[in-house]
Short mmCIF file of C-alpha atoms in Angstrom, two decimals:
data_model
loop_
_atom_site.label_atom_id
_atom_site.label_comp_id
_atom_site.label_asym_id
_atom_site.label_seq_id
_atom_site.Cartn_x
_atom_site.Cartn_y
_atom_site.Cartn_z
CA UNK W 1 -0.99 16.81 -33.46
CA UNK W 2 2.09 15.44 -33.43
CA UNK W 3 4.55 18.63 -33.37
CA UNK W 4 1.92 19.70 -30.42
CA UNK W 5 3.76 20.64 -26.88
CA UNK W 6 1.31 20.60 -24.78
CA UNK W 7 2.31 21.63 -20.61
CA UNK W 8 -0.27 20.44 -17.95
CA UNK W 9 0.40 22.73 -14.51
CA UNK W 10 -0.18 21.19 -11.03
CA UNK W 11 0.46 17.87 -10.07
CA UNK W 12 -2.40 16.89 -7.77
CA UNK W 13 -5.72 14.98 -8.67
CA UNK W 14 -7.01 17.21 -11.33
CA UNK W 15 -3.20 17.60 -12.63
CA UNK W 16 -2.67 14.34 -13.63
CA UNK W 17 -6.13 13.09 -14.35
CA UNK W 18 -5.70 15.88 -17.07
CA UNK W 19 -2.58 15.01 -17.82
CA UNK W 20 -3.77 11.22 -18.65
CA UNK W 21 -6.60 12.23 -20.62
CA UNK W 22 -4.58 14.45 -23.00
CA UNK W 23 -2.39 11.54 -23.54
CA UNK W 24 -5.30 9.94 -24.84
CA UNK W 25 -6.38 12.00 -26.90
CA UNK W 26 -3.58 12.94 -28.35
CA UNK W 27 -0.97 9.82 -28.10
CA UNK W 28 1.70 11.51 -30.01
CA UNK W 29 1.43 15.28 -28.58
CA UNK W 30 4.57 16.11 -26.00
CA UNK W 31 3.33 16.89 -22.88
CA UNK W 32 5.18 17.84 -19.68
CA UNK W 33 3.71 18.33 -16.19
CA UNK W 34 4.72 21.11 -14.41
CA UNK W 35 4.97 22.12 -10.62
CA UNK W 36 7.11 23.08 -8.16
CA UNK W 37 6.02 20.10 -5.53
CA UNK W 38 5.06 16.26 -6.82
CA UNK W 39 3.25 13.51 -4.70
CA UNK W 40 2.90 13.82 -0.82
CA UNK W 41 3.60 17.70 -0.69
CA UNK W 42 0.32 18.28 -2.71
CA UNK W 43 -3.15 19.25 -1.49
CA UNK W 44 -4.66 15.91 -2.77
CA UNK W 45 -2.47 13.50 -0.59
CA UNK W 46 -4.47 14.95 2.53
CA UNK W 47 -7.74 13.54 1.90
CA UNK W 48 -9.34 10.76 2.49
CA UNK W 49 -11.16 10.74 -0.84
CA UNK W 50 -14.69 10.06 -0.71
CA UNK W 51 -16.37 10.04 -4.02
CA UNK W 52 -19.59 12.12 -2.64
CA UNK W 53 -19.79 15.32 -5.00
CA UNK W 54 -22.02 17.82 -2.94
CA UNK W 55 -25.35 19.25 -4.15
CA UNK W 56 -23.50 22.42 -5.01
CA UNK W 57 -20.71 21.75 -6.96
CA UNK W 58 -19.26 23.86 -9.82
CA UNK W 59 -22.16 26.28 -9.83
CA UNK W 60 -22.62 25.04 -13.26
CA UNK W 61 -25.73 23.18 -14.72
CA UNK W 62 -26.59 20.63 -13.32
CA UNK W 63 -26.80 18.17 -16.70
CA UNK W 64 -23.22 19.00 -17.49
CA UNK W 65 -22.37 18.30 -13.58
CA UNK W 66 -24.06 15.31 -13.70
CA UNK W 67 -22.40 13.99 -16.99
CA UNK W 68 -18.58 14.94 -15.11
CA UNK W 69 -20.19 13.27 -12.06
CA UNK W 70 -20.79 10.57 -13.75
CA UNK W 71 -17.52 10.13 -16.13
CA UNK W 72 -15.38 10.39 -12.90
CA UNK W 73 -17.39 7.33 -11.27
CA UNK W 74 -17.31 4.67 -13.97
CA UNK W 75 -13.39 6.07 -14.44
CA UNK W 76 -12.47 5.00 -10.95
CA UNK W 77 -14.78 1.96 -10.75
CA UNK W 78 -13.02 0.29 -13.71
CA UNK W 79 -9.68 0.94 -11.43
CA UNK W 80 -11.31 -1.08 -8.54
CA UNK W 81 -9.46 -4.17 -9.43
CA UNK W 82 -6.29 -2.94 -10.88
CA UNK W 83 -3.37 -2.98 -8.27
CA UNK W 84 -1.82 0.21 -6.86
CA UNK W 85 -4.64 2.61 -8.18
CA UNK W 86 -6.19 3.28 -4.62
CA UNK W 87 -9.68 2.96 -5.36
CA UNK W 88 -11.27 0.76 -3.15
CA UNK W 89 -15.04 0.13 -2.46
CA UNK W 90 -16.82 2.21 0.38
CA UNK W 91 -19.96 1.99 2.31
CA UNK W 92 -21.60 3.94 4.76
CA UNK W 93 -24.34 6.34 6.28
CA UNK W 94 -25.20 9.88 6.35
CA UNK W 95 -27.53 11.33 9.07
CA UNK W 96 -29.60 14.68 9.86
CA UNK W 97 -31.52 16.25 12.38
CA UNK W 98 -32.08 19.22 10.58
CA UNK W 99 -33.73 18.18 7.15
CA UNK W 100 -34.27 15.11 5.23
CA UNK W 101 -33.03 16.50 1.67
CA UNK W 102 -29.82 16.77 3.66
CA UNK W 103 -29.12 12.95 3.09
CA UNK W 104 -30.25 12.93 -0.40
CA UNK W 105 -27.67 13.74 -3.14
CA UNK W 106 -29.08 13.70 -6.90
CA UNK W 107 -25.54 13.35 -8.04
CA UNK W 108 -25.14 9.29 -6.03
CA UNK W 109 -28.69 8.15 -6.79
CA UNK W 110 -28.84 6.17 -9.82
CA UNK W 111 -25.42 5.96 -10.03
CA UNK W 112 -23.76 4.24 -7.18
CA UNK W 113 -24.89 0.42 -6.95
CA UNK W 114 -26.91 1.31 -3.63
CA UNK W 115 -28.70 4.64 -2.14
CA UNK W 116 -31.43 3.61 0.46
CA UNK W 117 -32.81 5.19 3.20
CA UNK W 118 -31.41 4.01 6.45
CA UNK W 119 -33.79 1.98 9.06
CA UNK W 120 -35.08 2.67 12.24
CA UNK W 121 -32.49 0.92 13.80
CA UNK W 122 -29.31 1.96 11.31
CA UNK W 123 -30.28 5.84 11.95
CA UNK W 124 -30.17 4.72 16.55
CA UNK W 125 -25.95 4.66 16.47
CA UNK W 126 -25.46 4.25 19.91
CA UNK W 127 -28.63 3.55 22.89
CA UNK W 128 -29.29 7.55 22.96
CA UNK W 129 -28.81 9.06 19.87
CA UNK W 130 -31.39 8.31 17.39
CA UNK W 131 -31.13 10.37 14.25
CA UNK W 132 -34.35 12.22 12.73
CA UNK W 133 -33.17 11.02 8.84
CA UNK W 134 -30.63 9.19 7.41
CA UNK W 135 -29.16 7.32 3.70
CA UNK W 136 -26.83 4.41 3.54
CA UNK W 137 -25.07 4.14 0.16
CA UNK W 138 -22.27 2.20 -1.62
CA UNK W 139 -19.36 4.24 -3.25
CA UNK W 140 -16.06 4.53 -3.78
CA UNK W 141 -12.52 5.72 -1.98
CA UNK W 142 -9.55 7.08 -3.78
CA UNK W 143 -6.46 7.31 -1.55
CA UNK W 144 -4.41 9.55 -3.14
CA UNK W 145 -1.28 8.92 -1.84
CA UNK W 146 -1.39 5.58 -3.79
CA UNK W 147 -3.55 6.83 -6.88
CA UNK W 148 -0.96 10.19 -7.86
CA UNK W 149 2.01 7.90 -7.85
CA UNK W 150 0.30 5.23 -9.64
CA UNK W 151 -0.94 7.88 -12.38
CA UNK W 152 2.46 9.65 -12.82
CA UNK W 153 3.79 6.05 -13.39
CA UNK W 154 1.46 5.42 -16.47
CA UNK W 155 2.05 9.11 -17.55
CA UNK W 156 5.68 8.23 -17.50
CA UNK W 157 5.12 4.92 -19.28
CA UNK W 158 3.22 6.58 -22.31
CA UNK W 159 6.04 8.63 -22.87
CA UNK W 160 5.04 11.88 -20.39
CA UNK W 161 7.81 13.88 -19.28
CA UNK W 162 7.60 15.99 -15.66
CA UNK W 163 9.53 19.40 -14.57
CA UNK W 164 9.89 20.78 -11.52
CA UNK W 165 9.65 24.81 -11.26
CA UNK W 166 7.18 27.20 -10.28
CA UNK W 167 5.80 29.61 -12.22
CA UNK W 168 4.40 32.94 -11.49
CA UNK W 169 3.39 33.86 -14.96
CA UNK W 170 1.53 32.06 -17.97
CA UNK W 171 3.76 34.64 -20.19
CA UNK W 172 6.62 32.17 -19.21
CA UNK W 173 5.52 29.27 -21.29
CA UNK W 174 4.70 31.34 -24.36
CA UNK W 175 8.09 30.31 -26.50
CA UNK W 176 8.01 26.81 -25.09
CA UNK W 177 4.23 25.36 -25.33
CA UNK W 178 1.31 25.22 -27.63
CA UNK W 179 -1.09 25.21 -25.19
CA UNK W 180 -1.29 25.02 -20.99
CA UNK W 181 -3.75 23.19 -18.93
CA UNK W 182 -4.23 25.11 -15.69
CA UNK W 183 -4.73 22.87 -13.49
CA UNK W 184 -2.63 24.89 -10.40
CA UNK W 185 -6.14 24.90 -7.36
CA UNK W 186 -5.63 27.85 -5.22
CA UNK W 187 -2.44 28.95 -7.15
CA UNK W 188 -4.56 29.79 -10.06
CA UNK W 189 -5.44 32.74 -7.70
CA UNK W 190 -2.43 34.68 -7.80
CA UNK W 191 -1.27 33.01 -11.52
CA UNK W 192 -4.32 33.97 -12.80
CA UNK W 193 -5.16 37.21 -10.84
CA UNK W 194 -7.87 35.55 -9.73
CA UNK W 195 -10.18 37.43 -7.38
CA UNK W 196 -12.75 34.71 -7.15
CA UNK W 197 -10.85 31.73 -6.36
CA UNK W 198 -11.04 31.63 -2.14
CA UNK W 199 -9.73 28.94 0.07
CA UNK W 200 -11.75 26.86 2.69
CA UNK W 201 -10.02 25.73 5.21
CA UNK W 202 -10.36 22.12 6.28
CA UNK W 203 -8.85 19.98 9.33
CA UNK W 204 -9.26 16.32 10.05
CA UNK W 205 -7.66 14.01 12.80
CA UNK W 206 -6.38 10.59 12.05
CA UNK W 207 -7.55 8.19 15.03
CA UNK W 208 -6.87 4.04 15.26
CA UNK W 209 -10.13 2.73 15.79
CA UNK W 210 -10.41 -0.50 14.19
CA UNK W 211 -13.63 -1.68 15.08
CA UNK W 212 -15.46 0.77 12.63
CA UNK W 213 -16.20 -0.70 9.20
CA UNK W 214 -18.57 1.92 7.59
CA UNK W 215 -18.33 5.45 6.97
CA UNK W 216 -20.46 8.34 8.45
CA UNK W 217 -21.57 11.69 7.86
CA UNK W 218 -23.94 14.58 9.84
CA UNK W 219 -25.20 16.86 7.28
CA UNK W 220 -22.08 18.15 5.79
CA UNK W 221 -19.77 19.11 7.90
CA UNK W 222 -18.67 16.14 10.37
CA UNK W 223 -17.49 12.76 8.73
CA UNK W 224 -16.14 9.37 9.91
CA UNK W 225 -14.22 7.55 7.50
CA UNK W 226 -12.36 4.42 8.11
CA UNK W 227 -8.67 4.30 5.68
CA UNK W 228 -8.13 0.44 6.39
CA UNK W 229 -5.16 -0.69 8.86
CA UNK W 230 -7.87 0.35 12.00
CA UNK W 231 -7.01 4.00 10.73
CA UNK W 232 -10.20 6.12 10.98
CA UNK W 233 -9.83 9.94 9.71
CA UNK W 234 -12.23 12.56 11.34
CA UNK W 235 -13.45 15.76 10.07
CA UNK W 236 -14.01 18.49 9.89
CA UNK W 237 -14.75 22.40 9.69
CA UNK W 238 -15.05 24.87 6.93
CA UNK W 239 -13.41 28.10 7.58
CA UNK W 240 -14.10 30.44 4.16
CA UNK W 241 -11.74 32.51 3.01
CA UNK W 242 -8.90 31.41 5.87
CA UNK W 243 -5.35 30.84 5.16
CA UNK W 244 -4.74 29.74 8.36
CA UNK W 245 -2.85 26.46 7.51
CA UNK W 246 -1.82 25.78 11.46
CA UNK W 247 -3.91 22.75 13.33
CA UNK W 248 -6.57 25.17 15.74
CA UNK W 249 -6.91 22.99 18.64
CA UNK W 250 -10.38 23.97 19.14
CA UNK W 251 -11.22 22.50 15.81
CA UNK W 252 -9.74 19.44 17.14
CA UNK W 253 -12.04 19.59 20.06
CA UNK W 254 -15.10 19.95 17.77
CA UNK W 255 -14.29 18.01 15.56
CA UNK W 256 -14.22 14.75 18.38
CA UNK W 257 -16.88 15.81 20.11
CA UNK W 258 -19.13 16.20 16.84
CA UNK W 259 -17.54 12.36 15.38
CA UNK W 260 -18.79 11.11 19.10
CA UNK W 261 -22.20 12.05 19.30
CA UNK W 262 -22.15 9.67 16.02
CA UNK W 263 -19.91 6.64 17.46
CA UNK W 264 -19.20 7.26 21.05
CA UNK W 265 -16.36 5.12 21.18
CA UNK W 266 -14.28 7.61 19.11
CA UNK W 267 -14.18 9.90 22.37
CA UNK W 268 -11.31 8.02 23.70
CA UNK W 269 -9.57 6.77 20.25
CA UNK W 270 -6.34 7.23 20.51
CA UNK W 271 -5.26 10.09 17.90
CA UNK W 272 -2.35 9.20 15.16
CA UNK W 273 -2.18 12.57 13.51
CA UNK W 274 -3.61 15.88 12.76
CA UNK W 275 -3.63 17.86 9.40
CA UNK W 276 -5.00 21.28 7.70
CA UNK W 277 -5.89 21.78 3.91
CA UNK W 278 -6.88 24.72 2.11
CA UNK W 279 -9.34 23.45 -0.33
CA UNK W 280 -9.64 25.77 -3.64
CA UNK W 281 -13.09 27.08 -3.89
CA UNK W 282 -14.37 29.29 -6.79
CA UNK W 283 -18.08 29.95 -7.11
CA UNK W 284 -18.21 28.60 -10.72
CA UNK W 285 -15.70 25.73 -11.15
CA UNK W 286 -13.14 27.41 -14.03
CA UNK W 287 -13.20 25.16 -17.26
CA UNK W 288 -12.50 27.74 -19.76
CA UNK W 289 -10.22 28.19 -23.13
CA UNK W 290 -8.29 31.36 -23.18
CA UNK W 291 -6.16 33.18 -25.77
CA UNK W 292 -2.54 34.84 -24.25
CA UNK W 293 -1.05 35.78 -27.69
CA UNK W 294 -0.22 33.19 -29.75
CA UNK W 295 -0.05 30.80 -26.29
CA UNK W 296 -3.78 28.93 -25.87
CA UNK W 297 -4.13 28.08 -21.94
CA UNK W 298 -7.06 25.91 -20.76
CA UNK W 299 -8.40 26.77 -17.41
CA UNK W 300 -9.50 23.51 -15.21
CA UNK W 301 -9.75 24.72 -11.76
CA UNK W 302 -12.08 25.27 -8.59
CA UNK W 303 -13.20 22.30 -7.59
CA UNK W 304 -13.15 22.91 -3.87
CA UNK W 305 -13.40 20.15 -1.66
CA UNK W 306 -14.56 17.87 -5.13
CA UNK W 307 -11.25 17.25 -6.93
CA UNK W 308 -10.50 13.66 -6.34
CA UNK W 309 -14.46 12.92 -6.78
CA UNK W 310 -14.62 14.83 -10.17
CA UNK W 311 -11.09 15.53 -11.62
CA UNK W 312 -11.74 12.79 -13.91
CA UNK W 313 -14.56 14.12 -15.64
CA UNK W 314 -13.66 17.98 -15.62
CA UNK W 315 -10.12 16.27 -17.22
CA UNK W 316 -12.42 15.13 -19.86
CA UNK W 317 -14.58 17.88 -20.55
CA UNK W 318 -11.59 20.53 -20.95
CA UNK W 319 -9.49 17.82 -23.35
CA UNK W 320 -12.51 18.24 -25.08
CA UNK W 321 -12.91 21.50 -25.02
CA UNK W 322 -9.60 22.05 -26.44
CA UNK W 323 -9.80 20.25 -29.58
CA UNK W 324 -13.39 21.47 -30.28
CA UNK W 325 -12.18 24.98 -29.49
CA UNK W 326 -11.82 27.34 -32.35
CA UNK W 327 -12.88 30.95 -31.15
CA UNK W 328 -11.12 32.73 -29.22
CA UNK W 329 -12.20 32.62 -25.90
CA UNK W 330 -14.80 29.88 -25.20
CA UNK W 331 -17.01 29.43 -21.94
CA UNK W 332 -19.18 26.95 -20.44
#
């Protein structure tokens, strides 16, 4: 392998998680990352990085989620300690009113160090509210705009090489590369003529409210999540198949008024900033070899609003992939 030149494209979460396992793999291989935008003008450095994969995610089976799952955790917990990586511990609640499986997730229990139902008095937030069902569990956060520049660093170090340009076809790269890892999110749509790959909007406010120390969630669509510094980020909404990338002030309206029926106190936080993402949903996560002449590319994309909690283990599986792939075309 060691002639191999080997591009990665996309420079987010999944990007350079792939990029880093290649490396690897493959220690002597040349590998270049590719995009047209590095660090804070990617999708991942919006975020506040969560590791809580949902119920739903990939659309693939759920032992093979479950061992990605799983590789991505004890990746980022052995980062807990080391300086500069981001990943930092996390506790917090989820609530329902609407069903109890709602704050049970498969995926967490057994793995995190703590999934419990919450008491009596943990699920009453505030003297009116109490909520029908609730979890509390332990887990992780990865702020990406700590962990990307941390893991293009130790790309760098190992001898990883980076190019800015976009690219509009995979023919491009046929003289130039062995293989490509597509790792491009909602680009992969139009680079890949991909009718399945649909964006979800999300919005979230930033608010300084430093008195909150845990995070929380209501079913799956509202979330509390305190960054550190008394910087709390608020969420959200998921708008299928928008590409509306403007902040919709009645989102923003929602979105406080939904965060405050959880911790009242938010009502009147005083709001730092605002920001829209369009997450890359497919309805089977895309971890696929593919054949484009003589060029092999290697498909890692789709992970919705689950890139930071999984890119680690859907990095491993498709490095794997490619040097147990011989056909030529081989699926999931």
């Amino acid at each position: 392998m060691r002639d191999l030149q080997i591009a990665v494209l996309g420079a987010g979460v999944v990007g350079v998680n792939t990029a880093l396992r290649i490396q690897e793999e493959f220690p002597s291989a040349k590998i270049t990352l590719i995009d047209d935008k590095f660090n804070e003008t990617t999708l991942s450095y919006g975020p506040a990085g969560v590791f809580r994969p949902a119920q739903h995610f990939g659309g693939i089976p759920t032992d093979r989620a479950k061992a990605m799952i799983r590789t991505s955790f004890k990746y980022y917990e052995q980062l807990l300690n080391v300086p500069d990586s981001g990943v930092t511990k996390l506790a917090g609640y989820i609530f329902s009113d609407t069903h109890e499986n709602n704050v049970k997730n498969d995926f967490l229990q057994g793995l995190v160090p703590r999934y419990r139902p919450a008491t009596l008095e943990e699920r009453q937030t505030d003297s009116s509210k109490l909520w029908k069902h609730g979890s509390y569990f332990e887990t992780m956060r990865t702020q990406c705009t700590l962990f990307i520049p941390w893991a293009l660093n130790k790309y760098k170090q190992r001898g990883g090489t980076t190019r800015q340009k976009h690219i509009t076809n995979l023919n491009e790269l046929q003289n130039e590369y062995d293989v490509v890892f597509n790792c491009t999110g909602l680009n992969a749509k139009y680079l890949c003529d991909d009718p399945f790959v649909v964006p979800i909007r999300g919005q979230l406010i930033k608010v300084y409210a430093p008195q909150l120390k845990y995070f929380y969630y209501n079913d799956y669509d509202t979330y509390i999540f305190p960054l550190g510094n008394g910087t709390v980020c608020l969420g959200g909404c998921r708008n299928y198949d928008s590409f509306n990338t403007q902040v919709d002030r009645f989102d923003s309206m929602s979105i406080i008024e939904r965060c405050s029926e959880i911790v009242p106190s938010l009502k009147d936080a005083n709001v730092l900033s605002e920001w829209v993402g369009l997450r890359p949903h497919r309805n089977v996560i895309r971890l696929e070899a593919e054949n484009l002449g003589k060029l092999k590319v290697i498909h890692n994309y789709g992970h919705c609003g689950y890139g930071i909690t999984t890119a680690p283990g859907t990095a491993d599986h498709v490095v794997n992939l490619f040097k147990n792939s011989h056909s030529t075309k081989s699926k999931l």
